[in-house]
Short mmCIF file of N, CA and C in Angstrom, two decimals:
data_model
loop_
_atom_site.label_atom_id
_atom_site.label_comp_id
_atom_site.label_asym_id
_atom_site.label_seq_id
_atom_site.Cartn_x
_atom_site.Cartn_y
_atom_site.Cartn_z
N ALA D 134 73.38 55.28 49.90
CA ALA D 134 73.82 54.14 50.66
C ALA D 134 74.08 54.60 52.08
N LEU D 135 73.69 53.79 53.03
CA LEU D 135 73.95 54.12 54.42
C LEU D 135 75.35 53.72 54.81
N PRO D 136 76.15 54.73 55.62
CA PRO D 136 77.31 54.41 56.14
C PRO D 136 77.02 53.41 57.41
N ALA D 137 77.28 52.04 57.21
CA ALA D 137 76.92 51.21 58.26
C ALA D 137 77.67 49.85 58.19
N LEU D 138 77.52 49.16 59.29
CA LEU D 138 77.97 47.76 59.27
C LEU D 138 76.92 46.80 59.66
N ALA D 139 76.92 45.73 59.03
CA ALA D 139 75.92 44.64 59.26
C ALA D 139 76.62 43.62 60.20
N PHE D 140 75.76 43.24 61.25
CA PHE D 140 76.28 42.26 62.19
C PHE D 140 75.32 41.15 62.31
N ALA D 141 75.83 39.86 62.22
CA ALA D 141 75.03 38.64 62.20
C ALA D 141 74.19 38.55 63.51
N GLY D 142 74.58 39.13 64.48
CA GLY D 142 73.93 39.11 65.87
C GLY D 142 72.70 39.78 65.96
N CYS D 143 72.22 40.62 64.88
CA CYS D 143 70.99 41.30 65.00
C CYS D 143 69.88 40.75 64.02
N SER D 144 69.97 39.49 63.62
CA SER D 144 69.06 38.93 62.82
C SER D 144 67.75 38.60 63.55
N HIS D 145 66.60 38.63 62.87
CA HIS D 145 65.41 38.35 63.43
C HIS D 145 65.05 36.85 63.10
N HIS D 146 64.78 36.07 64.15
CA HIS D 146 64.74 34.60 63.83
C HIS D 146 63.32 34.15 63.65
N SER D 147 62.31 34.94 63.69
CA SER D 147 60.95 34.50 63.44
C SER D 147 60.34 35.32 62.19
N PRO D 148 59.50 34.67 61.40
CA PRO D 148 59.02 35.50 60.13
C PRO D 148 58.28 36.70 60.53
N ALA D 149 58.35 37.57 59.75
CA ALA D 149 57.80 38.95 59.98
C ALA D 149 56.33 38.96 59.45
N ALA D 150 55.55 39.52 60.33
CA ALA D 150 54.01 39.64 59.73
C ALA D 150 53.98 40.71 58.86
N PRO D 151 53.13 40.70 57.86
CA PRO D 151 53.06 41.83 56.90
C PRO D 151 52.58 43.16 57.64
N GLY D 152 52.98 44.18 57.20
CA GLY D 152 52.59 45.51 57.76
C GLY D 152 51.00 45.75 57.65
N VAL D 153 50.59 46.53 58.56
CA VAL D 153 49.09 46.74 58.68
C VAL D 153 49.13 48.27 58.84
N ALA D 154 48.18 48.84 58.07
CA ALA D 154 48.00 50.27 58.10
C ALA D 154 47.44 50.75 59.47
N SER D 155 47.58 51.99 59.90
CA SER D 155 47.14 52.40 61.11
C SER D 155 45.56 52.48 61.06
N LEU D 156 44.97 52.21 62.08
CA LEU D 156 43.48 52.22 62.34
C LEU D 156 43.13 53.55 62.96
N ALA D 157 41.95 53.98 62.78
CA ALA D 157 41.46 55.09 63.57
C ALA D 157 41.58 54.97 64.98
N VAL D 158 42.11 55.93 65.70
CA VAL D 158 42.46 55.93 67.09
C VAL D 158 41.34 56.56 67.72
N PRO D 159 40.72 55.83 68.71
CA PRO D 159 39.68 56.46 69.62
C PRO D 159 40.22 57.52 70.45
N ARG D 160 39.55 58.58 70.68
CA ARG D 160 40.01 59.79 71.63
C ARG D 160 40.26 59.36 72.97
N SER D 161 39.34 58.38 73.45
CA SER D 161 39.40 57.84 74.89
C SER D 161 39.96 56.49 75.04
N GLY D 162 40.60 56.09 74.03
CA GLY D 162 41.26 54.79 74.23
C GLY D 162 42.36 54.56 73.15
N CYS D 163 42.49 53.30 72.75
CA CYS D 163 43.62 52.98 71.87
C CYS D 163 43.02 52.08 70.73
N ALA D 164 43.75 52.19 69.55
CA ALA D 164 43.38 51.29 68.41
C ALA D 164 44.06 49.92 68.88
N PRO D 165 43.73 48.83 68.18
CA PRO D 165 44.48 47.53 68.38
C PRO D 165 45.80 47.60 68.12
N PRO D 166 46.65 46.88 69.00
CA PRO D 166 48.12 46.84 68.63
C PRO D 166 48.34 46.38 67.25
N ILE D 167 49.30 46.94 66.54
CA ILE D 167 49.76 46.64 65.16
C ILE D 167 51.07 45.95 64.99
N ASN D 168 51.17 44.89 64.40
CA ASN D 168 52.37 44.09 64.25
C ASN D 168 52.94 44.59 62.94
N GLU D 169 53.88 45.42 62.87
CA GLU D 169 54.45 45.95 61.75
C GLU D 169 55.48 45.02 61.07
N ARG D 170 55.61 45.34 59.69
CA ARG D 170 56.53 44.42 59.07
C ARG D 170 57.90 44.68 59.46
N LEU D 171 58.81 43.59 59.55
CA LEU D 171 60.11 43.75 59.96
C LEU D 171 60.96 44.45 58.85
N ASP D 172 61.64 45.56 59.12
CA ASP D 172 62.46 46.26 58.08
C ASP D 172 63.56 45.29 57.81
N PRO D 173 63.82 44.92 56.44
CA PRO D 173 64.79 43.90 56.20
C PRO D 173 66.14 44.41 56.46
N ARG D 174 66.41 45.87 56.73
CA ARG D 174 67.73 46.40 57.03
C ARG D 174 67.96 46.43 58.61
N SER D 175 67.34 45.62 59.30
CA SER D 175 67.42 45.69 60.75
C SER D 175 68.71 45.30 61.29
N THR D 176 69.50 44.48 60.41
CA THR D 176 70.85 44.03 60.88
C THR D 176 71.84 45.13 60.80
N ILE D 177 71.48 46.18 60.18
CA ILE D 177 72.43 47.51 59.97
C ILE D 177 72.65 48.22 61.24
N HIS D 178 73.92 48.27 61.58
CA HIS D 178 74.40 49.26 62.71
C HIS D 178 74.93 50.49 62.05
N LEU D 179 74.40 51.65 62.49
CA LEU D 179 74.75 52.94 61.98
C LEU D 179 75.99 53.51 62.69
N PHE D 180 76.93 54.12 61.86
CA PHE D 180 77.95 54.92 62.67
C PHE D 180 77.36 56.09 63.23
N ALA D 181 78.02 56.66 64.28
CA ALA D 181 77.60 57.71 65.09
C ALA D 181 77.28 59.06 64.22
N ASN D 182 77.88 59.16 63.27
CA ASN D 182 77.81 60.42 62.31
C ASN D 182 76.94 60.17 61.09
N ALA D 183 76.32 58.89 61.08
CA ALA D 183 75.33 58.62 59.74
C ALA D 183 74.20 59.43 59.76
N ARG D 184 73.77 59.73 58.65
CA ARG D 184 72.50 60.45 58.34
C ARG D 184 71.41 59.49 58.82
N GLU D 185 70.41 60.01 59.45
CA GLU D 185 69.13 59.15 59.82
C GLU D 185 68.58 58.58 58.52
N PRO D 186 68.38 57.22 58.67
CA PRO D 186 67.73 56.55 57.50
C PRO D 186 66.26 56.88 57.40
N GLN D 187 65.60 56.45 56.20
CA GLN D 187 64.16 56.70 56.10
C GLN D 187 63.81 55.33 56.54
N TYR D 188 62.71 55.43 57.63
CA TYR D 188 62.21 54.16 58.20
C TYR D 188 60.95 53.77 57.45
N LEU D 189 60.61 52.53 57.43
CA LEU D 189 59.43 52.06 56.90
C LEU D 189 58.12 52.50 57.65
N THR D 190 58.32 52.69 58.95
CA THR D 190 57.25 53.11 59.86
C THR D 190 57.60 54.33 60.59
N ASP D 191 56.73 55.08 61.10
CA ASP D 191 57.14 56.27 61.86
C ASP D 191 55.96 56.37 62.96
N PRO D 192 56.46 56.32 64.26
CA PRO D 192 57.81 55.99 64.79
C PRO D 192 58.29 54.71 64.36
N PRO D 193 59.65 54.54 64.01
CA PRO D 193 60.05 52.97 63.60
C PRO D 193 59.97 51.96 64.81
N THR D 194 59.69 50.82 64.21
CA THR D 194 59.77 49.62 65.08
C THR D 194 60.75 48.56 64.80
N SER D 195 61.51 48.85 63.75
CA SER D 195 62.66 48.10 63.47
C SER D 195 63.41 48.88 62.33
N GLY D 196 64.59 48.40 61.92
CA GLY D 196 65.36 49.11 60.92
C GLY D 196 66.85 49.36 61.36
N PRO D 197 67.48 50.02 60.47
CA PRO D 197 68.90 50.39 60.98
C PRO D 197 68.92 51.18 62.28
N HIS D 198 70.01 50.95 63.15
CA HIS D 198 69.97 51.52 64.30
C HIS D 198 71.38 51.95 64.68
N LEU D 199 71.47 52.61 65.80
CA LEU D 199 72.65 53.26 66.35
C LEU D 199 72.93 52.48 67.77
N PRO D 200 73.96 51.69 67.73
CA PRO D 200 74.24 51.00 68.99
C PRO D 200 74.73 51.96 70.03
N GLY D 201 74.37 51.72 71.36
CA GLY D 201 74.85 52.51 72.31
C GLY D 201 73.92 52.22 73.67
N LEU D 202 74.18 52.88 74.66
CA LEU D 202 73.35 52.73 75.92
C LEU D 202 72.00 53.18 75.71
N PRO D 203 70.95 52.59 76.29
CA PRO D 203 69.69 52.98 76.02
C PRO D 203 69.36 54.19 76.90
N TYR D 204 68.51 55.00 76.31
CA TYR D 204 67.86 56.03 77.19
C TYR D 204 66.88 55.44 78.28
N ARG D 205 66.95 55.84 79.49
CA ARG D 205 66.01 55.31 80.42
C ARG D 205 65.24 56.28 81.27
N GLY D 206 64.06 55.84 81.73
CA GLY D 206 63.34 56.54 82.61
C GLY D 206 62.36 57.54 82.01
N VAL D 207 62.25 58.70 82.39
CA VAL D 207 61.35 59.75 81.88
C VAL D 207 62.26 60.82 81.39
N LEU D 208 62.08 61.10 80.09
CA LEU D 208 62.91 62.13 79.34
C LEU D 208 62.22 63.35 79.01
N THR D 209 62.92 64.42 79.03
CA THR D 209 62.30 65.94 78.59
C THR D 209 62.62 66.10 77.11
N ALA D 210 63.48 65.36 76.53
CA ALA D 210 63.82 65.64 75.09
C ALA D 210 63.58 64.25 74.30
N ALA D 211 63.36 64.54 72.94
CA ALA D 211 63.08 63.35 72.09
C ALA D 211 64.31 62.49 71.95
N ILE D 212 64.09 61.31 71.85
CA ILE D 212 65.15 60.22 71.48
C ILE D 212 65.28 60.13 69.98
N PRO D 213 66.52 60.29 69.51
CA PRO D 213 66.65 60.14 68.02
C PRO D 213 66.16 58.62 67.49
N ARG D 214 65.58 58.66 66.48
CA ARG D 214 64.99 57.45 65.96
C ARG D 214 65.92 56.30 65.72
N PRO D 215 67.19 56.49 65.34
CA PRO D 215 68.15 55.39 65.36
C PRO D 215 68.33 54.75 66.71
N SER D 216 68.54 55.60 67.71
CA SER D 216 68.47 55.07 69.07
C SER D 216 67.22 54.46 69.49
N GLN D 217 66.16 54.96 69.11
CA GLN D 217 64.80 54.18 69.54
C GLN D 217 64.85 52.85 69.00
N VAL D 218 65.33 52.62 67.74
CA VAL D 218 65.30 51.31 67.22
C VAL D 218 66.27 50.38 67.97
N ALA D 219 67.40 50.88 68.35
CA ALA D 219 68.31 50.01 69.12
C ALA D 219 67.75 49.72 70.45
N MET D 220 67.09 50.53 71.11
CA MET D 220 66.38 50.30 72.25
C MET D 220 65.28 49.20 72.13
N LEU D 221 64.46 49.22 71.11
CA LEU D 221 63.47 48.28 70.81
C LEU D 221 64.10 46.95 70.68
N GLU D 222 65.18 46.87 69.81
CA GLU D 222 65.87 45.67 69.50
C GLU D 222 66.25 44.99 70.84
N SER D 223 66.65 45.73 71.91
CA SER D 223 67.22 45.37 73.08
C SER D 223 65.89 44.92 74.13
N GLY D 224 64.73 45.13 73.65
CA GLY D 224 63.65 44.73 74.60
C GLY D 224 62.93 45.84 75.27
N TYR D 225 63.39 47.03 74.94
CA TYR D 225 62.60 48.25 75.57
C TYR D 225 61.24 48.46 74.98
N VAL D 226 60.53 48.98 75.66
CA VAL D 226 59.11 49.58 75.09
C VAL D 226 59.32 51.18 75.34
N LEU D 227 59.09 51.80 74.20
CA LEU D 227 59.11 53.32 74.18
C LEU D 227 57.76 53.86 74.26
N LEU D 228 57.31 54.78 75.12
CA LEU D 228 56.12 55.43 75.20
C LEU D 228 56.54 56.92 74.78
N GLN D 229 55.98 57.33 73.65
CA GLN D 229 56.15 58.75 73.09
C GLN D 229 54.78 59.39 73.10
N TYR D 230 54.82 60.76 73.29
CA TYR D 230 53.80 61.49 73.34
C TYR D 230 53.79 62.81 72.71
N ARG D 231 52.71 63.48 72.48
CA ARG D 231 52.81 64.76 71.91
C ARG D 231 51.38 65.57 72.54
N ASP D 232 51.43 66.89 72.87
CA ASP D 232 50.33 67.64 73.22
C ASP D 232 49.37 66.98 74.24
N LEU D 233 49.94 66.44 75.27
CA LEU D 233 49.16 65.88 76.44
C LEU D 233 48.89 66.91 77.46
N PRO D 234 47.65 67.05 77.80
CA PRO D 234 47.36 67.93 79.10
C PRO D 234 48.30 67.37 80.32
N ALA D 235 48.54 68.23 81.24
CA ALA D 235 49.54 67.99 82.36
C ALA D 235 49.12 66.71 83.20
N ASP D 236 47.71 66.50 83.38
CA ASP D 236 47.36 65.40 84.19
C ASP D 236 47.43 64.07 83.48
N GLN D 237 47.38 64.16 82.05
CA GLN D 237 47.64 62.93 81.29
C GLN D 237 49.10 62.57 81.04
N ALA D 238 49.97 63.71 81.10
CA ALA D 238 51.36 63.58 81.00
C ALA D 238 51.79 62.86 82.24
N GLU D 239 51.21 63.36 83.44
CA GLU D 239 51.73 62.69 84.70
C GLU D 239 51.44 61.32 84.73
N THR D 240 50.13 60.81 84.30
CA THR D 240 49.79 59.47 84.19
C THR D 240 50.77 58.68 83.34
N LEU D 241 51.07 59.24 82.31
CA LEU D 241 52.12 58.52 81.32
C LEU D 241 53.36 58.43 81.98
N VAL D 242 54.01 59.35 82.65
CA VAL D 242 55.21 59.42 83.42
C VAL D 242 55.21 58.13 84.42
N ASN D 243 54.03 57.89 85.00
CA ASN D 243 53.99 56.88 85.95
C ASN D 243 54.21 55.48 85.38
N LEU D 244 54.09 55.31 84.16
CA LEU D 244 54.21 54.00 83.33
C LEU D 244 55.72 53.78 83.24
N ALA D 245 56.64 54.71 83.33
CA ALA D 245 57.88 54.43 83.08
C ALA D 245 58.59 53.50 84.14
N GLY D 246 59.57 52.66 83.66
CA GLY D 246 60.18 51.72 84.67
C GLY D 246 61.01 50.73 84.14
N ASN D 247 61.26 49.61 84.53
CA ASN D 247 62.21 48.66 84.02
C ASN D 247 61.87 48.37 82.43
N LEU D 248 62.75 48.70 81.62
CA LEU D 248 62.74 48.56 80.24
C LEU D 248 61.57 49.29 79.53
N VAL D 249 61.05 50.43 80.26
CA VAL D 249 60.05 51.24 79.72
C VAL D 249 60.57 52.72 79.83
N THR D 250 60.67 53.37 78.75
CA THR D 250 61.13 54.71 78.68
C THR D 250 59.98 55.53 78.15
N VAL D 251 59.79 56.75 78.83
CA VAL D 251 58.89 57.84 78.47
C VAL D 251 59.59 58.88 77.85
N ALA D 252 59.24 59.47 76.60
CA ALA D 252 59.84 60.54 76.02
C ALA D 252 58.90 61.33 75.10
N PRO D 253 59.14 62.50 74.85
CA PRO D 253 58.37 63.33 73.94
C PRO D 253 58.87 62.79 72.43
N ALA D 254 57.87 62.87 71.49
CA ALA D 254 58.11 62.41 70.15
C ALA D 254 59.19 63.11 69.47
N ALA D 255 59.89 62.28 68.57
CA ALA D 255 60.94 63.01 67.79
C ALA D 255 60.42 63.61 66.62
N GLY D 256 59.19 63.50 66.31
CA GLY D 256 58.49 64.08 65.16
C GLY D 256 57.02 63.85 65.30
N PRO D 257 56.27 64.06 64.32
CA PRO D 257 54.88 63.85 64.39
C PRO D 257 54.43 62.50 64.85
N LEU D 258 53.37 62.41 65.44
CA LEU D 258 52.84 61.08 65.75
C LEU D 258 51.49 60.93 65.11
N PRO D 259 51.01 59.69 64.98
CA PRO D 259 49.75 59.53 64.40
C PRO D 259 48.73 59.63 65.56
N ALA D 260 49.07 59.75 66.82
CA ALA D 260 48.13 59.82 67.94
C ALA D 260 48.90 60.57 69.03
N ALA D 261 48.17 60.80 70.02
CA ALA D 261 48.71 61.66 71.21
C ALA D 261 49.70 60.84 71.88
N VAL D 262 49.62 59.43 72.03
CA VAL D 262 50.45 58.61 72.64
C VAL D 262 50.67 57.45 71.69
N VAL D 263 51.88 57.13 71.53
CA VAL D 263 52.24 55.80 70.75
C VAL D 263 53.39 55.07 71.52
N ALA D 264 52.96 53.83 71.69
CA ALA D 264 53.90 52.81 72.44
C ALA D 264 54.47 52.03 71.28
N THR D 265 55.83 51.80 71.45
CA THR D 265 56.38 51.02 70.33
C THR D 265 57.35 50.01 71.11
N ALA D 266 57.37 48.75 70.47
CA ALA D 266 58.24 47.78 70.88
C ALA D 266 58.74 47.02 69.56
N TRP D 267 59.65 46.16 69.57
CA TRP D 267 60.17 45.54 68.39
C TRP D 267 59.15 45.01 67.46
N THR D 268 58.84 45.66 66.39
CA THR D 268 57.99 45.39 65.30
C THR D 268 56.55 45.57 65.79
N TRP D 269 56.22 46.21 66.96
CA TRP D 269 54.89 46.39 67.41
C TRP D 269 54.66 47.88 67.85
N LYS D 270 53.40 48.37 67.45
CA LYS D 270 52.98 49.61 67.75
C LYS D 270 51.50 49.84 68.23
N LEU D 271 51.32 50.65 69.31
CA LEU D 271 50.05 50.77 69.80
C LEU D 271 49.80 52.38 69.79
N GLU D 272 48.71 52.77 69.20
CA GLU D 272 48.23 54.41 69.05
C GLU D 272 47.17 54.61 69.99
N CYS D 273 47.25 55.51 70.79
CA CYS D 273 46.23 55.92 71.89
C CYS D 273 45.92 57.36 71.66
N GLY D 274 44.57 57.87 71.83
CA GLY D 274 44.28 59.14 71.55
C GLY D 274 44.29 59.94 72.90
N SER D 275 44.54 59.29 74.06
CA SER D 275 44.62 60.05 75.29
C SER D 275 45.19 58.97 76.36
N MET D 276 45.32 59.51 77.58
CA MET D 276 45.67 58.66 78.61
C MET D 276 44.47 58.45 79.58
N SER D 277 43.42 58.07 79.12
CA SER D 277 41.98 57.67 79.63
C SER D 277 42.36 56.38 80.36
N PRO D 278 41.47 56.02 81.47
CA PRO D 278 41.72 54.66 82.06
C PRO D 278 41.78 53.44 81.20
N ARG D 279 41.02 53.52 80.01
CA ARG D 279 40.97 52.52 79.18
C ARG D 279 42.38 52.45 78.27
N ALA D 280 42.88 53.63 78.04
CA ALA D 280 44.25 53.63 77.31
C ALA D 280 45.28 53.20 78.35
N VAL D 281 45.26 53.62 79.50
CA VAL D 281 46.30 53.13 80.46
C VAL D 281 46.04 51.75 80.58
N ASP D 282 45.14 51.00 80.59
CA ASP D 282 44.97 49.60 80.61
C ASP D 282 45.65 49.01 79.39
N ALA D 283 45.26 49.59 78.26
CA ALA D 283 45.84 49.07 77.06
C ALA D 283 47.35 49.21 76.88
N ILE D 284 47.84 50.25 77.38
CA ILE D 284 49.34 50.54 77.33
C ILE D 284 50.07 49.52 78.37
N GLY D 285 49.30 49.26 79.64
CA GLY D 285 49.83 48.39 80.46
C GLY D 285 49.95 46.85 79.90
N ALA D 286 48.94 46.53 79.14
CA ALA D 286 48.92 45.19 78.56
C ALA D 286 49.93 45.12 77.45
N PHE D 287 50.16 46.30 76.72
CA PHE D 287 51.17 46.27 75.70
C PHE D 287 52.54 46.16 76.26
N VAL D 288 52.83 46.75 77.40
CA VAL D 288 54.08 46.84 77.86
C VAL D 288 54.32 45.35 78.58
N THR D 289 53.32 44.70 79.13
CA THR D 289 53.42 43.48 79.71
C THR D 289 53.63 42.24 78.68
N ALA D 290 53.01 42.56 77.43
CA ALA D 290 53.20 41.66 76.28
C ALA D 290 54.69 41.84 75.58
N HIS D 291 55.04 42.91 75.66
CA HIS D 291 56.34 43.32 74.92
C HIS D 291 57.65 43.58 75.64
N ARG D 292 57.64 44.01 76.75
CA ARG D 292 58.86 44.47 77.52
C ARG D 292 59.70 43.26 77.51
N GLY D 293 61.06 43.45 77.24
CA GLY D 293 62.00 42.27 77.44
C GLY D 293 62.05 41.43 76.18
N ILE D 294 61.21 41.72 75.24
CA ILE D 294 61.24 40.84 74.03
C ILE D 294 61.84 41.72 72.82
N GLY D 295 63.02 41.53 72.46
CA GLY D 295 63.76 42.23 71.30
C GLY D 295 63.79 41.37 70.15
N PHE D 296 64.86 41.52 69.43
CA PHE D 296 64.91 41.02 68.12
C PHE D 296 64.94 39.47 68.12
N ARG D 297 65.30 38.78 69.23
CA ARG D 297 65.35 37.37 69.27
C ARG D 297 63.87 36.86 69.42
N GLY D 298 62.90 37.62 69.90
CA GLY D 298 61.59 37.19 70.25
C GLY D 298 61.44 36.47 71.50
N ASP D 299 62.33 36.58 72.35
CA ASP D 299 62.05 36.01 73.68
C ASP D 299 62.70 36.87 74.74
N ALA D 300 62.20 36.81 75.98
CA ALA D 300 62.60 37.71 77.08
C ALA D 300 64.12 37.35 77.47
N ALA D 301 64.43 36.27 77.30
CA ALA D 301 65.77 35.94 77.73
C ALA D 301 66.92 36.66 77.06
N SER D 302 66.59 37.13 75.83
CA SER D 302 67.52 37.80 75.05
C SER D 302 67.98 39.16 75.69
N THR D 303 67.17 39.69 76.62
CA THR D 303 67.42 41.05 77.14
C THR D 303 67.57 41.05 78.65
N LYS D 304 67.65 39.86 79.33
CA LYS D 304 67.84 39.76 80.69
C LYS D 304 69.33 39.85 81.05
N PRO D 305 69.70 40.62 82.02
CA PRO D 305 71.15 40.67 82.38
C PRO D 305 71.64 39.37 82.87
N SER D 306 72.88 39.19 82.63
CA SER D 306 73.44 37.87 82.95
C SER D 306 73.57 37.86 84.65
N SER D 307 73.48 36.64 85.15
CA SER D 307 73.66 36.53 86.65
C SER D 307 75.09 36.70 87.15
N SER D 308 76.14 36.73 86.26
CA SER D 308 77.57 36.78 86.69
C SER D 308 77.93 38.13 87.20
#
């Protein structure tokens, strides 16, 4: 059993699409975006000292998460998976990478911005670059111009859309 609390405010209001297995990732581009199955435990908030749960997907796109301030910008250390999920729930897009040449890493870093965080992977990745959003994943074999375009489109489609399924759920209030 997970040491956790469930909060009604974290429910997903739209039906979840069934999970789809990863596709072959082209070296110079990206596989099509995958809408992963919503983890039914996504309403669970973990305590700070809780053991990391086993997620349905890796990197996770939903599931139990650790509330707290989001990691922002460009990081040099991996983000713990429970914090990743909390960020995605809040409308962030996370761009994780492994083994990128310096020029490709620089290209990826330039994609960080409002609600977009870049960090090294917390564990093995299925591709050199993986973009995640709430229940969505994009796998890219490199940071080629085609991959940059695909990641840009992914960010545009998913930034600001968290568990409620609308951009309004993540916009700061005007007060």
